[in-house]
Coordinates of C-alpha atoms in Angstrom, one line a residue:
X240 CA 136.3 90.9 119.0
X241 CA 134.5 91.4 122.3
X242 CA 131.9 89.0 123.4
X243 CA 128.8 89.8 125.3
X244 CA 129.5 93.5 125.6
X245 CA 126.0 94.6 124.5
X246 CA 124.3 95.9 127.6
X247 CA 121.3 93.7 128.3
X248 CA 117.9 95.3 129.0
X249 CA 116.6 95.5 132.6
X250 CA 115.7 92.0 133.9
X251 CA 112.0 92.7 133.9
X252 CA 111.9 93.9 130.3
X253 CA 113.5 90.9 128.5
X254 CA 110.8 88.4 129.5
X255 CA 108.2 90.9 128.3
X256 CA 110.0 91.3 125.0
X257 CA 110.2 87.5 124.7
X258 CA 106.5 87.2 125.5
X259 CA 105.6 89.8 122.8
X260 CA 107.6 87.9 120.2
X261 CA 106.4 84.5 121.4
X262 CA 102.7 85.4 121.4
X263 CA 103.0 86.9 117.9
X264 CA 104.8 84.0 116.4
X265 CA 102.4 81.5 118.2
X266 CA 99.4 83.3 116.6
X267 CA 101.0 83.5 113.2
X268 CA 102.0 79.8 113.2
X269 CA 98.6 78.9 114.6
X270 CA 97.0 80.5 111.6
X271 CA 99.5 79.0 109.2
X272 CA 99.4 75.5 110.6
X273 CA 95.7 75.5 110.9
X274 CA 95.5 75.9 107.2
X275 CA 97.9 73.0 106.7
X276 CA 95.9 70.7 108.9
X277 CA 92.6 71.7 107.3
X278 CA 94.1 71.1 103.9
X279 CA 94.9 67.6 104.9
X280 CA 91.6 66.9 106.5
X281 CA 88.7 68.8 104.9
X282 CA 89.7 71.3 102.2
X283 CA 89.9 68.6 99.6
X284 CA 86.2 67.9 100.0
X285 CA 85.0 71.4 100.6
X286 CA 86.9 73.2 97.8
X287 CA 87.8 70.4 95.3
X288 CA 84.9 68.0 95.6
X289 CA 84.9 66.9 92.0
X290 CA 88.4 65.3 92.2
X291 CA 89.6 61.9 93.2
X292 CA 90.2 61.9 97.0
X293 CA 94.0 61.7 96.7
X294 CA 94.0 64.2 93.8
X295 CA 91.8 66.5 95.9
X296 CA 94.4 66.3 98.6
X297 CA 97.1 67.2 96.2
X298 CA 95.1 70.2 95.0
X299 CA 94.5 71.2 98.6
X300 CA 98.2 71.0 99.4
X301 CA 98.9 73.0 96.3
X302 CA 97.0 76.0 97.8
X303 CA 98.9 75.3 100.9
X304 CA 102.2 75.6 99.0
X305 CA 101.0 78.9 97.5
X306 CA 101.3 80.5 100.9
X307 CA 105.0 79.7 100.8
X308 CA 105.4 81.3 97.4
X309 CA 104.4 84.7 99.0
X310 CA 106.8 84.4 101.9
X311 CA 109.9 85.6 99.9
X312 CA 107.9 88.7 98.9
X313 CA 107.0 89.3 102.5
X314 CA 110.6 88.9 103.5
X315 CA 111.7 91.5 101.0
X316 CA 109.1 94.1 101.9
X317 CA 109.1 93.6 105.6
X318 CA 112.9 93.2 105.7
X319 CA 113.4 96.5 103.8
X320 CA 111.1 98.5 106.0
X321 CA 112.1 96.7 109.1
X322 CA 115.7 97.7 108.6
X323 CA 114.6 101.3 107.7
X324 CA 111.8 101.9 110.2
X325 CA 112.3 99.4 113.0
X326 CA 111.2 95.9 114.0
X327 CA 108.2 96.7 116.1
X328 CA 106.1 98.5 113.5
X329 CA 106.4 95.8 111.0
X330 CA 105.7 93.1 113.5
X331 CA 102.4 94.7 114.4
X332 CA 101.5 94.9 110.7
X333 CA 102.3 91.2 110.1
X334 CA 100.1 90.2 112.9
X335 CA 97.1 92.1 111.6
X336 CA 97.5 90.8 108.1
X337 CA 97.9 87.2 109.2
X338 CA 95.0 87.3 111.6
X339 CA 92.7 89.1 109.2
X340 CA 93.3 86.6 106.4
X341 CA 92.7 83.6 108.8
X342 CA 89.5 85.1 110.1
X343 CA 88.3 85.6 106.5
X344 CA 89.0 82.0 105.6
X345 CA 86.6 81.0 108.4
X346 CA 83.9 83.0 106.6
X347 CA 84.5 81.7 103.1
X348 CA 81.8 80.0 101.0
X349 CA 82.6 76.5 99.8
X350 CA 82.6 75.0 96.3
X351 CA 79.0 73.9 96.8
X352 CA 77.9 77.5 97.3
X353 CA 79.9 79.6 94.8
X354 CA 81.7 77.0 92.6
X355 CA 85.2 77.7 91.4
X356 CA 85.3 81.1 93.1
X357 CA 85.7 79.3 96.4
X358 CA 89.2 77.9 95.7
X359 CA 90.2 81.2 94.1
X360 CA 89.3 83.1 97.2
X361 CA 91.0 80.5 99.4
X362 CA 94.2 80.9 97.4
X363 CA 94.1 84.7 97.6
X364 CA 93.8 84.6 101.4
X365 CA 96.5 82.0 101.6
X366 CA 98.8 84.4 99.7
X367 CA 98.1 87.1 102.3
X368 CA 99.0 84.6 105.1
X369 CA 102.3 83.7 103.4
X370 CA 103.2 87.4 102.8
X371 CA 102.6 88.2 106.5
X372 CA 104.5 85.1 107.8
X373 CA 107.4 86.0 105.5
X374 CA 107.9 89.2 107.4
X375 CA 107.0 87.9 110.9
X376 CA 109.8 85.5 111.6
X377 CA 112.8 87.8 111.0
X378 CA 111.4 90.6 113.1
X379 CA 110.3 88.4 116.0
X380 CA 113.7 86.7 116.4
X381 CA 115.6 89.9 115.9
X382 CA 113.6 91.8 118.5
X383 CA 114.7 89.3 121.1
X384 CA 118.2 88.8 119.8
X385 CA 119.0 92.5 119.7
X386 CA 117.7 93.1 123.3
X387 CA 119.7 90.4 125.0
X388 CA 123.4 89.8 125.5
X389 CA 125.6 87.4 123.6
X390 CA 126.1 85.0 126.5
X391 CA 122.5 83.6 126.5
X392 CA 121.4 84.8 123.1
X393 CA 120.8 81.3 121.8
X394 CA 118.5 80.5 124.8
X395 CA 116.4 83.7 124.6
X396 CA 116.2 83.8 120.8
X397 CA 114.9 80.3 120.8
X398 CA 111.8 81.3 122.6
X399 CA 110.2 82.9 119.5
X400 CA 111.0 79.6 117.7
X401 CA 108.7 77.8 120.2
X402 CA 105.9 79.8 118.6
X403 CA 106.0 77.1 115.8
X404 CA 105.2 74.1 118.0
X405 CA 103.0 76.3 120.2
X406 CA 101.0 77.3 117.1
X407 CA 101.0 73.7 116.0
X408 CA 99.9 72.6 119.4
X409 CA 97.1 75.2 119.5
X410 CA 95.9 74.5 116.0
X411 CA 96.0 70.7 116.3
X412 CA 94.5 70.9 119.8
X413 CA 91.5 72.9 118.6
X414 CA 91.0 70.6 115.6
X415 CA 91.4 67.5 117.8
X416 CA 88.8 68.7 120.2
X417 CA 86.3 69.6 117.5
X418 CA 86.7 66.3 115.7
X419 CA 86.2 64.5 119.0
X420 CA 83.0 66.3 120.0
X421 CA 81.5 66.8 116.5
X422 CA 80.4 64.2 114.0
X423 CA 82.2 64.1 110.7
X424 CA 79.2 65.6 109.0
X425 CA 79.0 68.5 111.5
X426 CA 82.8 69.2 111.4
X427 CA 82.8 69.2 107.5
X428 CA 79.8 71.4 107.4
X429 CA 80.5 74.1 109.9
X430 CA 82.9 72.9 112.6
X431 CA 86.0 73.5 110.6
X432 CA 85.3 77.3 110.6
X433 CA 85.5 77.7 114.4
X434 CA 89.4 77.5 114.7
X435 CA 89.8 80.1 111.9
X436 CA 87.3 82.5 113.5
X437 CA 89.1 82.2 116.8
X438 CA 92.1 83.8 115.2
X439 CA 90.4 87.2 115.5
X440 CA 90.3 87.0 119.3
X441 CA 93.9 85.7 119.4
X442 CA 95.1 88.7 117.3
X443 CA 93.6 91.2 119.7
X444 CA 95.5 89.6 122.6
X445 CA 98.7 89.6 120.5
X446 CA 98.4 93.2 119.5
X447 CA 97.9 94.3 123.1
X448 CA 101.1 92.6 124.2
X449 CA 103.2 93.5 121.1
X450 CA 102.3 97.2 121.2
X451 CA 103.7 97.4 124.8
X452 CA 107.3 96.7 124.0
X453 CA 110.0 99.1 122.8
X454 CA 112.3 99.0 119.7
X455 CA 115.6 97.2 120.2
X456 CA 118.5 99.4 121.5
X457 CA 120.9 97.9 118.9
X458 CA 118.6 99.1 116.1
X459 CA 118.1 102.5 117.7
X460 CA 121.9 103.1 117.9
X461 CA 122.4 101.9 114.3
X462 CA 119.6 104.2 113.1
X463 CA 121.2 107.2 114.9
X464 CA 124.5 106.6 113.2
X465 CA 122.8 106.2 109.9
X466 CA 120.9 109.5 110.3
X467 CA 124.2 111.2 111.3
X468 CA 125.9 110.0 108.1
X469 CA 122.9 111.1 106.0
X470 CA 123.1 114.6 107.5
X471 CA 126.7 114.6 106.4
X472 CA 125.7 113.8 102.8
X473 CA 126.6 110.1 102.8
X474 CA 124.1 108.0 100.9
X475 CA 123.0 104.8 102.5
X476 CA 122.5 101.7 100.4
X477 CA 119.2 99.9 100.3
X478 CA 119.2 96.9 102.8
X479 CA 118.6 94.4 100.0
X480 CA 121.4 95.8 97.9
X481 CA 123.8 95.7 100.9
X482 CA 122.8 92.1 101.7
X483 CA 123.4 90.9 98.2
X484 CA 126.7 92.7 98.0
X485 CA 128.2 91.9 101.3
X486 CA 126.3 88.9 102.7
X487 CA 125.4 86.7 99.7
X488 CA 127.5 83.8 101.1
X489 CA 125.6 84.1 104.5
X490 CA 122.3 84.1 102.6
X491 CA 123.3 80.9 100.8
X492 CA 124.3 79.3 104.1
X493 CA 121.0 80.2 105.7
X494 CA 119.1 78.8 102.8
X495 CA 121.0 75.5 102.9
X496 CA 120.6 75.3 106.7
X497 CA 116.8 75.6 106.2
X498 CA 116.4 72.7 103.8
X499 CA 116.4 69.7 106.3
X500 CA 114.7 71.7 109.0
X501 CA 111.9 72.9 106.8
X502 CA 111.2 69.8 104.8
X503 CA 111.4 67.4 107.7
X504 CA 109.0 69.5 109.8
X505 CA 106.2 69.6 107.2
X506 CA 106.6 65.9 106.4
X507 CA 106.4 65.0 110.1
X508 CA 103.5 67.3 111.0
X509 CA 101.4 67.9 107.9
X510 CA 102.0 65.0 105.5
X511 CA 101.9 62.5 108.3
X512 CA 98.1 63.3 108.7
X513 CA 97.6 62.0 105.1
X514 CA 100.1 59.1 105.3
X515 CA 98.9 57.8 108.7
X516 CA 95.2 57.9 107.7
X517 CA 95.5 56.5 104.2
X518 CA 98.5 54.1 104.3
X519 CA 98.8 53.1 107.9
X520 CA 95.1 52.7 108.6
X521 CA 95.2 55.1 111.6
X522 CA 92.1 57.2 112.4
X523 CA 92.1 60.9 111.9
X524 CA 91.7 61.5 115.6
X525 CA 94.6 59.2 116.5
X526 CA 96.9 61.0 114.0
X527 CA 96.0 64.4 115.4
X528 CA 96.5 63.3 119.0
X529 CA 100.0 62.0 118.1
X530 CA 101.0 65.3 116.6
X531 CA 99.4 67.2 119.5
X532 CA 101.5 65.4 122.2
X533 CA 104.7 65.5 120.1
X534 CA 104.3 69.2 119.6
X535 CA 104.2 69.7 123.4
X536 CA 107.5 67.9 123.7
X537 CA 108.8 69.9 120.8
X538 CA 107.9 73.1 122.6
X539 CA 109.7 72.0 125.7
X540 CA 113.0 70.9 124.1
X541 CA 113.6 74.0 121.9
X542 CA 114.8 76.3 124.7
X543 CA 117.0 73.5 126.0
X544 CA 118.6 73.1 122.5
X545 CA 119.0 76.9 122.4
X546 CA 120.8 77.0 125.8
X547 CA 123.1 74.2 124.6
X548 CA 124.0 76.2 121.6
X549 CA 125.2 79.0 124.0
X550 CA 127.6 76.5 125.6
X551 CA 128.9 74.4 122.6
X552 CA 128.1 76.6 119.6
X553 CA 125.3 77.0 117.0
X554 CA 127.0 74.7 114.5
X555 CA 127.4 71.5 116.6
X556 CA 123.8 71.5 117.7
X557 CA 122.5 72.3 114.2
X558 CA 124.7 69.5 112.7
X559 CA 123.5 67.0 115.2
X560 CA 119.9 67.7 114.4
X561 CA 120.4 67.5 110.6
X562 CA 122.3 64.2 110.8
X563 CA 119.8 62.8 113.3
X564 CA 116.7 63.7 111.2
X565 CA 118.3 62.0 108.2
X566 CA 119.1 58.8 110.1
X567 CA 115.6 58.8 111.7
X568 CA 113.5 58.8 108.5
X569 CA 113.4 55.0 107.8
X570 CA 112.7 54.1 111.4
X571 CA 110.1 56.9 111.4
X572 CA 108.0 55.4 108.6
X573 CA 108.5 51.9 109.9
X574 CA 107.0 52.9 113.2
X575 CA 104.1 54.7 111.6
X576 CA 103.4 51.7 109.4
X577 CA 102.6 49.5 112.4
X578 CA 99.4 51.4 112.9
X579 CA 100.0 51.5 116.7
X580 CA 99.4 54.8 118.4
X581 CA 102.4 54.3 120.7
X582 CA 104.8 53.8 117.8
X583 CA 103.2 56.6 115.9
X584 CA 103.7 58.9 118.9
X585 CA 107.3 57.8 119.3
X586 CA 108.0 58.3 115.6
X587 CA 106.7 61.9 115.5
X588 CA 108.1 62.9 118.9
X589 CA 111.7 61.8 118.2
X590 CA 111.4 63.5 114.8
X591 CA 110.4 66.8 116.3
X592 CA 113.0 66.6 119.0
X593 CA 115.7 66.2 116.3
X594 CA 114.1 69.0 114.3
X595 CA 114.3 71.2 117.4
X596 CA 118.1 70.8 117.4
X597 CA 118.1 72.6 114.1
X598 CA 115.3 75.0 114.8
X599 CA 116.4 76.3 118.2
X600 CA 119.8 77.7 117.3
X601 CA 118.6 78.9 114.0
X602 CA 117.3 82.3 115.3
X603 CA 120.6 83.4 116.9
X604 CA 122.7 81.8 114.2
X605 CA 121.0 83.7 111.4
X606 CA 120.9 87.0 113.4
X607 CA 124.6 86.8 114.1
X608 CA 125.4 86.5 110.4
X609 CA 124.2 90.0 109.4
X610 CA 124.9 93.6 110.4
X611 CA 122.2 95.6 112.2
X612 CA 121.0 97.8 109.3
X613 CA 120.6 94.8 107.0
X614 CA 119.8 92.1 109.6
X615 CA 116.1 92.0 109.1
X616 CA 116.5 91.7 105.3
X617 CA 119.3 89.2 105.4
X618 CA 117.8 86.9 108.0
X619 CA 114.4 87.0 106.3
X620 CA 115.6 86.5 102.8
X621 CA 117.8 83.6 103.8
X622 CA 115.0 81.9 105.7
X623 CA 112.0 82.6 103.5
X624 CA 113.5 82.1 100.1
X625 CA 114.6 78.6 101.2
X626 CA 111.0 77.9 102.3
X627 CA 109.9 78.1 98.6
X628 CA 112.1 75.2 97.7
X629 CA 111.8 73.4 101.1
X630 CA 108.6 73.6 103.1
X631 CA 106.3 74.8 100.3
X632 CA 106.4 71.7 98.1
X633 CA 107.3 69.2 100.9
X634 CA 103.7 67.9 101.6
X635 CA 102.9 68.1 97.9
X636 CA 106.0 66.1 96.9
X637 CA 105.5 63.6 99.6
X638 CA 101.9 63.0 98.6
X639 CA 102.9 62.7 94.9
X640 CA 105.6 60.2 95.8
X641 CA 103.1 58.2 97.8
X642 CA 100.6 58.2 95.0
X643 CA 103.3 57.1 92.4
X644 CA 105.2 54.5 94.4
X645 CA 102.7 53.5 97.1
X646 CA 105.7 53.3 99.4
X647 CA 107.4 55.5 102.1
X648 CA 110.9 54.7 100.8
X649 CA 111.1 57.6 98.2
X650 CA 109.7 60.0 100.9
X651 CA 112.4 59.0 103.4
X652 CA 115.1 59.4 100.7
X653 CA 113.7 62.9 99.9
X654 CA 114.2 64.0 103.5
X655 CA 117.6 62.4 103.7
X656 CA 118.8 64.3 100.6
X657 CA 117.6 67.5 102.3
X658 CA 119.6 66.6 105.4
X659 CA 122.8 66.1 103.3
X660 CA 122.3 69.6 101.9
X661 CA 122.0 71.1 105.3
X662 CA 125.0 69.3 106.7
X663 CA 127.1 70.7 103.8
X664 CA 125.8 74.3 104.3
X665 CA 126.2 74.4 108.1
X666 CA 129.5 72.4 107.8
X667 CA 131.1 75.2 105.7
X668 CA 129.7 78.0 107.9
X669 CA 131.6 79.9 110.6
X670 CA 130.7 79.6 114.3
X671 CA 128.9 82.8 115.4
X672 CA 128.0 82.4 119.1
X673 CA 130.7 84.8 120.4
X674 CA 129.6 87.7 118.2
X675 CA 128.3 90.9 119.8
X676 CA 125.5 92.2 117.6
X677 CA 126.4 95.8 118.4
X678 CA 130.1 95.3 117.8
X679 CA 130.0 94.9 114.0
X680 CA 127.6 97.5 112.6
X681 CA 126.1 98.0 109.3
X682 CA 128.3 101.0 108.7
X683 CA 131.5 98.9 109.0
X684 CA 130.2 96.2 106.7
X685 CA 128.8 98.6 104.1
X686 CA 131.6 101.1 103.9
X687 CA 134.5 98.6 104.1
X688 CA 132.8 95.9 102.0
X689 CA 133.3 93.5 104.9
X690 CA 130.6 91.2 106.2
X691 CA 130.2 90.3 109.9
X692 CA 131.3 86.8 108.9
X693 CA 134.5 88.2 107.6
X694 CA 134.9 90.3 110.7
X695 CA 134.5 87.2 112.9
X696 CA 137.1 85.4 110.8
X697 CA 139.5 88.3 111.3
X698 CA 139.0 88.2 115.0

């Protein structure tokens, strides 16, 4: 099979496409992570004030997990129409939905004003956030993957992945600034609303950039071939049906690959705000600052890991990250327990660097598993269905383990078990870095019953 034969876009256009994907994913993750940080810091008091503080935190994280439950539905809906209509249209819609829901959270009345209606409204808006994010990731990474050539796909496709730490950086930075300049009373009364309302401005900027890019040429070619077959009377299978028929093994690999990556990330960035402030005696401001600095390092290393995956392969980099995160968990909590800012920063930074080794090649790795006319559906389903079992309950499970055992050991073992699952999934997968996304088309996979993974094995 040819490698790197897809004609790359003009040099000036690829950075613009990367910027459009990156600004969108940054805003989407800003909105999503802002909720997670607020859930750990203030939502327990504002929306669940009648509960014990730790129970209130659990309930707050439960609404946080609800957003993950909506992500598979978003993956199914956005994946279906993204494979039928194109990546760009659906990416615009996901940005509007996410930004609108986040802005509305900033306007919500609290439990003190409307009683139980407050957490109900909060949960509904969280569902909209999860639905939008479930459709965002697949489209953003595919828009970049399908524009570039195979030789540097890992590097370019890793840039939308930096939207996660960039969003975390932005969300944590805004919260850190507000908690530094406002009193606890002012922040809990009205200051927490400011970061959510800022989302409206960010969405306008994101839409302006995202509307300026074109649809991927790989998708356009596949759509033309599909239309030609339809005119000849050949029926095209639904993307979801085609994925489940020809790519179910690839979906399972993607889900397994997500376990350690997803669980470790939310333990390191969301749960740590609870653990550091309650068990390690660290101030809220200190914990936020540690996550803020570590997120900046995380942002910087992701493209480097992506470039390395272009040289040595997706699997070796991914396996290194999974093994590393498992081995780091006990030292991670030991460093946090010291209560020292320097050790806390070291713990979070090393954890996120190791996480980046999994997260960076993930975009290209998942895109290369699926054929063009089912790629949005396949990549989104594999990624987002795993998030229900991985990232959704991670802060909730970690908080419950802490409440039951008053120890970090069960939490470390929880992350290690996820790392073992990821090592198995990626270990049995095939290397994909030499695949040309235009070489194996949806037509070949659907008509012959052969998945791109099978085509690669044949080559």
